[in-house]
Short mmCIF file of C-alpha atoms and ligand atoms in Angstrom, two decimals:
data_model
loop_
_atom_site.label_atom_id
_atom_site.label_comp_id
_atom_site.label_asym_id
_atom_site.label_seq_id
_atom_site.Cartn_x
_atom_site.Cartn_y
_atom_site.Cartn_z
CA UNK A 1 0.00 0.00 0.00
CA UNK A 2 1.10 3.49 -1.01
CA UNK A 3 0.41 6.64 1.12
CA UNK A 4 -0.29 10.07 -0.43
CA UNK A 5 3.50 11.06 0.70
CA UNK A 6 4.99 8.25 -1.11
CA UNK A 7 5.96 6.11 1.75
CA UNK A 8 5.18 2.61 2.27
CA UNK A 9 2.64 1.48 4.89
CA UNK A 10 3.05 -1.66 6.14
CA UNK A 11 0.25 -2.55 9.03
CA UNK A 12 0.58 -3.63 12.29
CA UNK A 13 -1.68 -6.06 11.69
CA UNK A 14 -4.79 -7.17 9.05
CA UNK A 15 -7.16 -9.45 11.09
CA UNK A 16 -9.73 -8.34 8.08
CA UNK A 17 -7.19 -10.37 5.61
CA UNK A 18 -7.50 -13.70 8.00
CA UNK A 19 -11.25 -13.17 8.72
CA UNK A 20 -11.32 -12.98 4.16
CA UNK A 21 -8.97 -16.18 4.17
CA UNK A 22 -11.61 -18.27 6.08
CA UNK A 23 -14.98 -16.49 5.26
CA UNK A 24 -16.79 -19.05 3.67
CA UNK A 25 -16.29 -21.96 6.67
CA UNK A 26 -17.09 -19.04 8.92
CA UNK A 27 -20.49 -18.12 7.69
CA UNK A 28 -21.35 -21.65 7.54
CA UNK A 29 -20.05 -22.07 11.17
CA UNK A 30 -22.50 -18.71 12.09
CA UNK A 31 -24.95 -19.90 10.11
CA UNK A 32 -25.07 -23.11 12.22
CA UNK A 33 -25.52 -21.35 15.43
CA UNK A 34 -28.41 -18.91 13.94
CA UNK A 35 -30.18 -21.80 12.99
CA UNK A 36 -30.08 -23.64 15.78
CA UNK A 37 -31.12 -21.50 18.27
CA UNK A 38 -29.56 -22.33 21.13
CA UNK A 39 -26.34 -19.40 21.63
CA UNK A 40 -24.89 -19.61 25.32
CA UNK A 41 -23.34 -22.50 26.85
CA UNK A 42 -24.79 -25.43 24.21
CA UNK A 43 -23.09 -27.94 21.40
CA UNK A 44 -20.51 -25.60 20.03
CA UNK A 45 -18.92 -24.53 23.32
CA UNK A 46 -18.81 -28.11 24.63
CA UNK A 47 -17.56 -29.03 20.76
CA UNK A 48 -14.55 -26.21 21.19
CA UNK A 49 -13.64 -27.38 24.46
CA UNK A 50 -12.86 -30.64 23.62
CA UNK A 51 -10.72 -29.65 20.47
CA UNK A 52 -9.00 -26.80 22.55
CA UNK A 53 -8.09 -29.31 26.00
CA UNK A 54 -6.76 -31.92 23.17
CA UNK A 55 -4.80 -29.83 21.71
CA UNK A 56 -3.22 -28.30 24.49
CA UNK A 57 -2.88 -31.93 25.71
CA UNK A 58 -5.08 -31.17 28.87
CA UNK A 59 -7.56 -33.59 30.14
CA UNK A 60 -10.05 -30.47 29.92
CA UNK A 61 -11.55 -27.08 28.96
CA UNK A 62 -13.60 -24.47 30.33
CA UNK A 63 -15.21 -21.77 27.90
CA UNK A 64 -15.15 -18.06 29.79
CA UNK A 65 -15.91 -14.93 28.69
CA UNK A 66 -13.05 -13.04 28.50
CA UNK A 67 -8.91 -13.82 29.29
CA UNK A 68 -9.25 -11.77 32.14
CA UNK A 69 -11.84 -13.75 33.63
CA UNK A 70 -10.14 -17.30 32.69
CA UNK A 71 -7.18 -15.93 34.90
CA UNK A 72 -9.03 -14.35 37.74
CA UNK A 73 -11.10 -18.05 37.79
CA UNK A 74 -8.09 -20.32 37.51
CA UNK A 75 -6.82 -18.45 40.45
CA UNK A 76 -10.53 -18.98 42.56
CA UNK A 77 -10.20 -22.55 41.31
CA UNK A 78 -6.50 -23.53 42.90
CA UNK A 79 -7.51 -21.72 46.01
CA UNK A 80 -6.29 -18.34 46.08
CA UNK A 81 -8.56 -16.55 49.05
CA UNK A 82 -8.72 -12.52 49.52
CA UNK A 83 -5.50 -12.10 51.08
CA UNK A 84 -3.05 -14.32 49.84
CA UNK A 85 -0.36 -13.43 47.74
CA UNK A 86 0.11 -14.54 44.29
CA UNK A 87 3.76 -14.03 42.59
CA UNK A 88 3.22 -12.26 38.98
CA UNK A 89 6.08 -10.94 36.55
CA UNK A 90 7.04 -7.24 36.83
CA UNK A 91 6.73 -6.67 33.44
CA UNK A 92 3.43 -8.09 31.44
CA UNK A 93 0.16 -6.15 30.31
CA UNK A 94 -1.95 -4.93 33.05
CA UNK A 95 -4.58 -7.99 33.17
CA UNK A 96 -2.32 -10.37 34.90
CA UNK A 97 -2.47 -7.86 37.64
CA UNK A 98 -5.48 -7.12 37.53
CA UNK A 99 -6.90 -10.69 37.84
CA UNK A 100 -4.81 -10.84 41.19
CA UNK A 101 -6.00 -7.40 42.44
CA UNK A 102 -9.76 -8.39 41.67
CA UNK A 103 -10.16 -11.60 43.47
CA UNK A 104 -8.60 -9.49 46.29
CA UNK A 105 -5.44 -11.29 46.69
CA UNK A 106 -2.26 -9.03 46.51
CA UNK A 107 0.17 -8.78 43.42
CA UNK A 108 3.92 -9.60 44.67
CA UNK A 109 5.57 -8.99 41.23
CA UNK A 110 8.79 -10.27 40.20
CA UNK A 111 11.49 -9.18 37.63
CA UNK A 112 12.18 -10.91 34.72
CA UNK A 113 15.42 -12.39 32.88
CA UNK A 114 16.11 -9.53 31.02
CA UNK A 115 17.54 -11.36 27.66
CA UNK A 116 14.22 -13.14 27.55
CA UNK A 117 11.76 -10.69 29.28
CA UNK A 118 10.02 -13.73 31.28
CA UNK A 119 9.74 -14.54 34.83
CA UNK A 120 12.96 -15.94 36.29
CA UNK A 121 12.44 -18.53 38.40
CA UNK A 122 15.00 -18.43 41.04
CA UNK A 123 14.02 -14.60 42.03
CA UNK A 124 10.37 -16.18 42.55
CA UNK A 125 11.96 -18.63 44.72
CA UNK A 126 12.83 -15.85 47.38
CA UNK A 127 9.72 -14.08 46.96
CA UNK A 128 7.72 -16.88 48.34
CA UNK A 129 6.36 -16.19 51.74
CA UNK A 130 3.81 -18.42 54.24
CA UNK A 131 1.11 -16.15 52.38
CA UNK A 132 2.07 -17.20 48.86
CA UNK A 133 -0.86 -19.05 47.34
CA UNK A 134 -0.29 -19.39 43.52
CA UNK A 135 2.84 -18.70 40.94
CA UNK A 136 0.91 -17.07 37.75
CA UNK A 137 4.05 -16.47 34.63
CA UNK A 138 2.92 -15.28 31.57
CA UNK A 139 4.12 -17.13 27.76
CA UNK A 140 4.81 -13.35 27.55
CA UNK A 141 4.99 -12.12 23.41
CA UNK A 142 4.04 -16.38 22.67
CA UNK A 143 7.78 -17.13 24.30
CA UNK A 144 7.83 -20.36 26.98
CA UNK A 145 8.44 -20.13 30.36
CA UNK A 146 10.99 -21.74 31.91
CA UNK A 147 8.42 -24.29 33.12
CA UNK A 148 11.68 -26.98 34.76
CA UNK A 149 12.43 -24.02 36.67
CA UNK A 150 9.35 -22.74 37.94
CA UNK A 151 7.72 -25.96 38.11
CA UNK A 152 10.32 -27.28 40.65
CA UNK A 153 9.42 -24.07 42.84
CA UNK A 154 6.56 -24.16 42.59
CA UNK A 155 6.38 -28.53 43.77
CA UNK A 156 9.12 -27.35 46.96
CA UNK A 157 6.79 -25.14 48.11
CA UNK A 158 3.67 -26.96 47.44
CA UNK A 159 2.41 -24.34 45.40
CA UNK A 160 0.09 -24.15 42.31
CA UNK A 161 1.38 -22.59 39.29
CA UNK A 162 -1.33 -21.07 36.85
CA UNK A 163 -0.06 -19.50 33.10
CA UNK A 164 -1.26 -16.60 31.55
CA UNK A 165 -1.08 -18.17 28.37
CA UNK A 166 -3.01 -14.79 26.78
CA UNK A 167 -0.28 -14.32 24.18
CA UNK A 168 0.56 -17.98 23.39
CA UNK A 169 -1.92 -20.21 21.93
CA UNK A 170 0.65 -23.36 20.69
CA UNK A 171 3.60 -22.50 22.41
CA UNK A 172 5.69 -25.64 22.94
CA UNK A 173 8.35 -26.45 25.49
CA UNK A 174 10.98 -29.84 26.33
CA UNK A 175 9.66 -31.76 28.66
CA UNK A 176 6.29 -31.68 27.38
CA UNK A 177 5.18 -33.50 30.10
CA UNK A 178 5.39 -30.93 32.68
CA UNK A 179 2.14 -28.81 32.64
CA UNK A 180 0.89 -26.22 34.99
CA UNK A 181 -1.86 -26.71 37.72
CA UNK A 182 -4.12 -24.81 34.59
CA UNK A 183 -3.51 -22.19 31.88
CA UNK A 184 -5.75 -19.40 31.05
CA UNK A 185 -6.41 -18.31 27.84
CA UNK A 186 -7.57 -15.11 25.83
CA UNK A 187 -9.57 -15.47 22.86
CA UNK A 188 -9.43 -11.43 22.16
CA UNK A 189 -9.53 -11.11 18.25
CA UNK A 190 -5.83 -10.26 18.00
CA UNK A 191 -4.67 -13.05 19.99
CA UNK A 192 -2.88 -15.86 17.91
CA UNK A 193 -6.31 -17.63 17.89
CA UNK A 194 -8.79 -15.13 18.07
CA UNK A 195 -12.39 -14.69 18.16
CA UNK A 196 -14.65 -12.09 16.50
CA UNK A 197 -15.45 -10.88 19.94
CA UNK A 198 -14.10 -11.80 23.38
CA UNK A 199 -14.07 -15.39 24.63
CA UNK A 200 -11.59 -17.26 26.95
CA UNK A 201 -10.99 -20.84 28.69
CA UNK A 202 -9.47 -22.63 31.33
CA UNK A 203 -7.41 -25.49 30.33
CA UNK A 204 -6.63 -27.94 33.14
CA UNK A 205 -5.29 -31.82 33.76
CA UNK A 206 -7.43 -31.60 37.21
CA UNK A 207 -10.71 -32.31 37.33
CA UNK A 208 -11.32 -30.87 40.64
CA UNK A 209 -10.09 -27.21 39.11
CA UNK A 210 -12.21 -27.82 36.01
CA UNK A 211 -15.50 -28.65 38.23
CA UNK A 212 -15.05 -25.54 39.94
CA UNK A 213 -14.75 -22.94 37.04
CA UNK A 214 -17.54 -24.56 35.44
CA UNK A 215 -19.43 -23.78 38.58
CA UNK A 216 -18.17 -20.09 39.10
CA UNK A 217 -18.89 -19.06 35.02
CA UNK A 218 -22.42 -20.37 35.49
CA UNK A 219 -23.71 -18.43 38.91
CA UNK A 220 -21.96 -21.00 41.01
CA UNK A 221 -24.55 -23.50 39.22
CA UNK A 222 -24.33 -27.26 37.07
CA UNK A 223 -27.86 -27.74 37.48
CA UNK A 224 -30.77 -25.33 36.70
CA UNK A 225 -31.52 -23.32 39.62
CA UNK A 226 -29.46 -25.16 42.03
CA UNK A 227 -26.50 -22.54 43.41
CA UNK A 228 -23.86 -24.23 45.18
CA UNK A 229 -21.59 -20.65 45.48
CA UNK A 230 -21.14 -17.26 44.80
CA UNK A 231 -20.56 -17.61 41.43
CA UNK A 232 -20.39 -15.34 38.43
CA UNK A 233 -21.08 -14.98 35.01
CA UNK A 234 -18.51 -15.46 32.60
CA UNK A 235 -19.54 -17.93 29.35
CA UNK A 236 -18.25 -18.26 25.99
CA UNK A 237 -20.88 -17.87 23.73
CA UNK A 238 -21.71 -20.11 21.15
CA UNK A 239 -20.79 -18.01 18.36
CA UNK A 240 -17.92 -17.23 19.77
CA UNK A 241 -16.64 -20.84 19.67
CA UNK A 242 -18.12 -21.94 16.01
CA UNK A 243 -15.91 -19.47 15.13
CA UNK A 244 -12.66 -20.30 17.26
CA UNK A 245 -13.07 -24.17 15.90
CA UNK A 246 -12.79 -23.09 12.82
CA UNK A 247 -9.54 -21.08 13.73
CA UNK A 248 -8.20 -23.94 15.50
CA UNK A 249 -7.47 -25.84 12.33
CA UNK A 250 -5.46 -22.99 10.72
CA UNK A 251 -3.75 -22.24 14.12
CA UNK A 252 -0.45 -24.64 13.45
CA UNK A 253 -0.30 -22.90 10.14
CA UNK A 254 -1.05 -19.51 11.26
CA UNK A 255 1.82 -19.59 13.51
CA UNK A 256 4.04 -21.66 11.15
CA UNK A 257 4.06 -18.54 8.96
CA UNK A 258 4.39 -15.96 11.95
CA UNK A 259 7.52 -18.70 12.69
CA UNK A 260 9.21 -17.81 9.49
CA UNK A 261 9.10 -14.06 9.43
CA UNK A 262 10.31 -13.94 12.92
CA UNK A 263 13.01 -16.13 11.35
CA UNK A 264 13.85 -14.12 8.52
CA UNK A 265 13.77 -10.80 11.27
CA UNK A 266 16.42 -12.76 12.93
CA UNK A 267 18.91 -13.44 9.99
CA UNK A 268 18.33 -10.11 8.24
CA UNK A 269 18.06 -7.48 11.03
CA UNK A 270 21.57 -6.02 12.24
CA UNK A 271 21.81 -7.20 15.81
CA UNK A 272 23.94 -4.01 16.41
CA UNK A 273 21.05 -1.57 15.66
CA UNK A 274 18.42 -3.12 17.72
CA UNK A 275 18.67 -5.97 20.58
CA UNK A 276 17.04 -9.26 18.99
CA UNK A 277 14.47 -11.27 20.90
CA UNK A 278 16.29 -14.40 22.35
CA UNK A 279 14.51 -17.12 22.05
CA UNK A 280 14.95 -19.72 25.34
CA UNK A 281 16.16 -23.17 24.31
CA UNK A 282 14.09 -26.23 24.52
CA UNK A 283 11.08 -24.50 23.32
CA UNK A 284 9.51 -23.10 20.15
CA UNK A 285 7.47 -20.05 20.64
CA UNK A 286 4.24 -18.90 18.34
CA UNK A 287 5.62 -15.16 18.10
CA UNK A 288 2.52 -13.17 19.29
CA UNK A 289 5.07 -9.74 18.99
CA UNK A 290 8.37 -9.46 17.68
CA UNK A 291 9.71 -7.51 20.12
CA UNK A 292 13.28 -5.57 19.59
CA UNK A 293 14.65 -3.26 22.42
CA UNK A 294 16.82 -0.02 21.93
CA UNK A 295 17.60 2.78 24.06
CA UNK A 296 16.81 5.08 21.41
CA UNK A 297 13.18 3.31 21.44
CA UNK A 298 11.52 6.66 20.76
CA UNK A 299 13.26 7.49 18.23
CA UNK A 300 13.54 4.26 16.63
CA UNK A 301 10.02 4.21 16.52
CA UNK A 302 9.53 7.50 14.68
CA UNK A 303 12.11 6.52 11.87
CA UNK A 304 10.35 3.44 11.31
CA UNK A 305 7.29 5.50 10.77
CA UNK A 306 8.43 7.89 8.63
CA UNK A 307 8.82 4.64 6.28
CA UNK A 308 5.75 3.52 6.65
CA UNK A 309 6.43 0.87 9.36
CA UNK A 310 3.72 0.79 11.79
CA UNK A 311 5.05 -0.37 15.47
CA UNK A 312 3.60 -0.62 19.06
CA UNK A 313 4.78 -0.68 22.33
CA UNK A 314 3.94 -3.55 24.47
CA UNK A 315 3.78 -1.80 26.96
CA UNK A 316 4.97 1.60 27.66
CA UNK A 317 4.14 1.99 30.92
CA UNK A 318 4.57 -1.04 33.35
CA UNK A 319 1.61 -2.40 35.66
CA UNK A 320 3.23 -0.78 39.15
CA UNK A 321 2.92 2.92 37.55
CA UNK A 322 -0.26 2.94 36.28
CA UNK A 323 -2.69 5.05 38.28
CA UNK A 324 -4.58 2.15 38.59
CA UNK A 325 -2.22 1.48 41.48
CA UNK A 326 -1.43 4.78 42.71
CA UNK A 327 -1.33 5.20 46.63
CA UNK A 328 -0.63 1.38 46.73
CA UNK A 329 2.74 0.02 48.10
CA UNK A 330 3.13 -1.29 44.58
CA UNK A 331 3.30 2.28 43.14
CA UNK A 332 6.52 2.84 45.31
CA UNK A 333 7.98 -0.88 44.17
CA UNK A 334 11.55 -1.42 43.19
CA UNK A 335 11.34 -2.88 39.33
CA UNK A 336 14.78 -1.32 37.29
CA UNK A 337 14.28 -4.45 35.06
CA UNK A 338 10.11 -3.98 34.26
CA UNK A 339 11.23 -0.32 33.94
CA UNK A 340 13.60 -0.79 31.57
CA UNK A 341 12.08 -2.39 29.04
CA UNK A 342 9.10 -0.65 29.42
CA UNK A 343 11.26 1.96 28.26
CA UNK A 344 13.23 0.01 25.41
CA UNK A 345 11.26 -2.31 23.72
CA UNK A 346 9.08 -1.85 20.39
CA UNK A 347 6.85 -4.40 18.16
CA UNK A 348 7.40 -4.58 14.69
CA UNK A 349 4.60 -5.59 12.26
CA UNK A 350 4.35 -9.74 12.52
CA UNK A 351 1.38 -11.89 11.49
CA UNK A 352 0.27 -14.31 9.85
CA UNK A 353 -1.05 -12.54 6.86
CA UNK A 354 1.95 -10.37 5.89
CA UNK A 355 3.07 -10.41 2.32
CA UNK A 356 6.91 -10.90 2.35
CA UNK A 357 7.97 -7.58 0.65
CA UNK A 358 6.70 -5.63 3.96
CA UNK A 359 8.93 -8.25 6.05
CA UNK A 360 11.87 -6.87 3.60
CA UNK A 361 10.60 -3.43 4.11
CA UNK A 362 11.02 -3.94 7.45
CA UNK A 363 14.07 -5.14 7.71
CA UNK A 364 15.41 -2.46 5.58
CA UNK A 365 13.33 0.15 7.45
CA UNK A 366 15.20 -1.09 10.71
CA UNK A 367 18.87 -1.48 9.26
CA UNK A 368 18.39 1.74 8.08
CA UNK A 369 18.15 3.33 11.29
CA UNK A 370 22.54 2.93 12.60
CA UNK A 371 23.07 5.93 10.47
CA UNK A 372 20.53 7.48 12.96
CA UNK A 373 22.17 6.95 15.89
CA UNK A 374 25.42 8.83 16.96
CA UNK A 375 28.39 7.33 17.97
CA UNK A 376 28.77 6.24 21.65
CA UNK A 377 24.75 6.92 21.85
C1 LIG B 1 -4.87 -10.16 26.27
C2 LIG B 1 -4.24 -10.53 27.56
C3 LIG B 1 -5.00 -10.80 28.70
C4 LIG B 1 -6.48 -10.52 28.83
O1 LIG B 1 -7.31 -11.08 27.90
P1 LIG B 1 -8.76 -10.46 27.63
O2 LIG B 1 -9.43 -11.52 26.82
O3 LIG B 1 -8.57 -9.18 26.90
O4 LIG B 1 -9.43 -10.26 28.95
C5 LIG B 1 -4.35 -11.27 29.83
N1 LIG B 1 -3.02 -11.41 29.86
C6 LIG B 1 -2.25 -11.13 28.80
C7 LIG B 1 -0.77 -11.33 28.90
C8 LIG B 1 -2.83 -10.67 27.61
O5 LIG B 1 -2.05 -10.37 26.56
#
């Protein structure tokens, strides 16, 4: 595409292109539903769920309305009580605070490995206390935690450990075998498998966790007017999930062609202009963001623009200084690492739909930019 100056525009993203590459098996999927007649918790939620626990490899699903709520009901589910702590990374969007904050336990955050922007497991180790209920990392940007690390804190102290797994929909990682007490998902349309709407689930290999979130999403209910808690209401709809089984089988591919741009990034892109995402061994990521860091982020961004190159900033201000927390102790916390980044890193254009002169333009767009920096910068 050609703006009126000349330049090149290259999109962040074009969920319009993969809504057009599907379109017919979605309107038949819709169609389904509409005929039907039946359009909150029926056959194609129960369908999705299956397809979604067996291909995470988890003995079962739970449909929710919305990531935020598939976190904040994990937690609920592995016991987390107002006023327990639960151990969250530093640097991650806002939700996987929030989820804490709203089920009234309190956020202890912990920095992350800065060459890999994830949560490092031995600085959770000392944050554990006798009020620690839950360890909740986050597949931040579609990378793997270090799940042999955190898993083994997590078993010492007899603690559950709950993903965020909002930004990594077929992430892989050696041993395979080791899964969390449950992930939570986001079906937000720009996650890797996204819905036309919002949507989440709970994926779990316990049934007593997946019995309970079925029981909080449903006003604390599994049998008409029978209320065994103080539930809530948080459902996928059935819309929603025709629509995210007919994702599912492009997912693999979808992220097999996010897998190659971020692998051309990583040959072509000068590793002395920007910092390159690392990616941690033993596991094979789905590339949710590209992210690059630079301490001329700013700037950076603006000369990418200027060529067309649309970025973002995930995220420019971290959790602890959001006003959302001001007057809290966690306003005044100690996070050089979260801040840093929150002040370095930038998103370049990656998805599954991007036509493989923008990834050049990119690259070239990026290169381009060590004649921008001065020396010793
Ligand atoms: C998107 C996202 C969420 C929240 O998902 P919603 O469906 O928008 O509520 C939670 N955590 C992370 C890391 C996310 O990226």
């Amino acid at each position: 595409m050609t703006t009126t100056t000349g330049a090149v525009t290259v999109p962040f993203l074009d969920l319009r292109a993969s809504t057009e590459e599907i379109r017919a098996d979605l309107d038949t999927a819709m169609a389904r539903v509409l005929d039907r007649g039946v359009y909150v918790l029926g056959p194609e939620v129960a369908s999705f769920e299956a397809a979604w626990a067996r291909y995470t490899d988890a003995s079962d699903c739970v449909g929710v309305g919305t990531g935020l709520s598939a976190i904040e009901l994990a937690l609920r589910a592995v016991g987390v009580n107002p006023g327990d702590e639960v151990i969250v990374p530093s640097n991650t969007y806002i939700a996987t605070w929030l989820a804490v904050t709203n089920i009234g336990a309190a956020v202890v955050p912990v920095e992350p490995e800065p060459s890999t922007y994830l949560l490092d497991a031995r600085r959770v180790d000392e944050m554990v206390t006798p009020r620690t209920a839950a360890i909740l990392p986050v597949h931040l940007y579609g990378q793997a935690v270090d799940m042999v690390g955190l898993s083994a804190v997590a078993r010492h102290h007899g603690l559950p450990l709950v993903i965020d797994g909002a930004q990594a929909h077929g992430v892989r990682w050696e041993p395979w075998g080791l899964q969390p007490d449950a992930t939570a998902w986001s079906f937000y349309p720009s996650k890797n498998l996204g819905a036309l709407g919002d949507g989440g689930a709970v994926t779990t290999r316990r049934l007593d966790v997946a019995e309970q979130i079925r029981r909080f999403r449903n006003y604390g209910s599994t049998a008409k007017n029978v209320h065994e808690e103080i539930g809530t209401n948080s459902r996928l709809d059935e819309l929603q999930a025709a629509v995210l089984g007919v994702k599912l089988a492009h997912l693999d591919d979808w992220n097999e062609r996010r897998r190659r741009i971020a692998e051309r990034y990583l040959a072509a892109i000068d590793p002395s202009v920007v910092t390159l995402p690392r990616v941690p061994a033993d596991t094979m990521p789905v590339w949710h963001l590209f992210v690059v860091r630079s301490p001329h982020r700013d700037r950076l961004q603006k000369h990418l623009a200027d060529r067309g190159v649309t970025t973002l900033v995930h995220y420019p201000i971290p959790p602890h200084r959001q006003s959302a927390y001001r007057g809290t102790a966690l306003a005044r916390a100690n996070l050089p690492v979260a801040e840093r980044l929150h002040r370095e890193v930038l998103s370049l254009p990656l998805h599954p739909h991007m036509h493989p002169e923008d990834v050049e333009v990119v690259i070239d767009a990026v290169n381009g930019f060590a004649d921008g920096v001065p020396a010793g910068a």
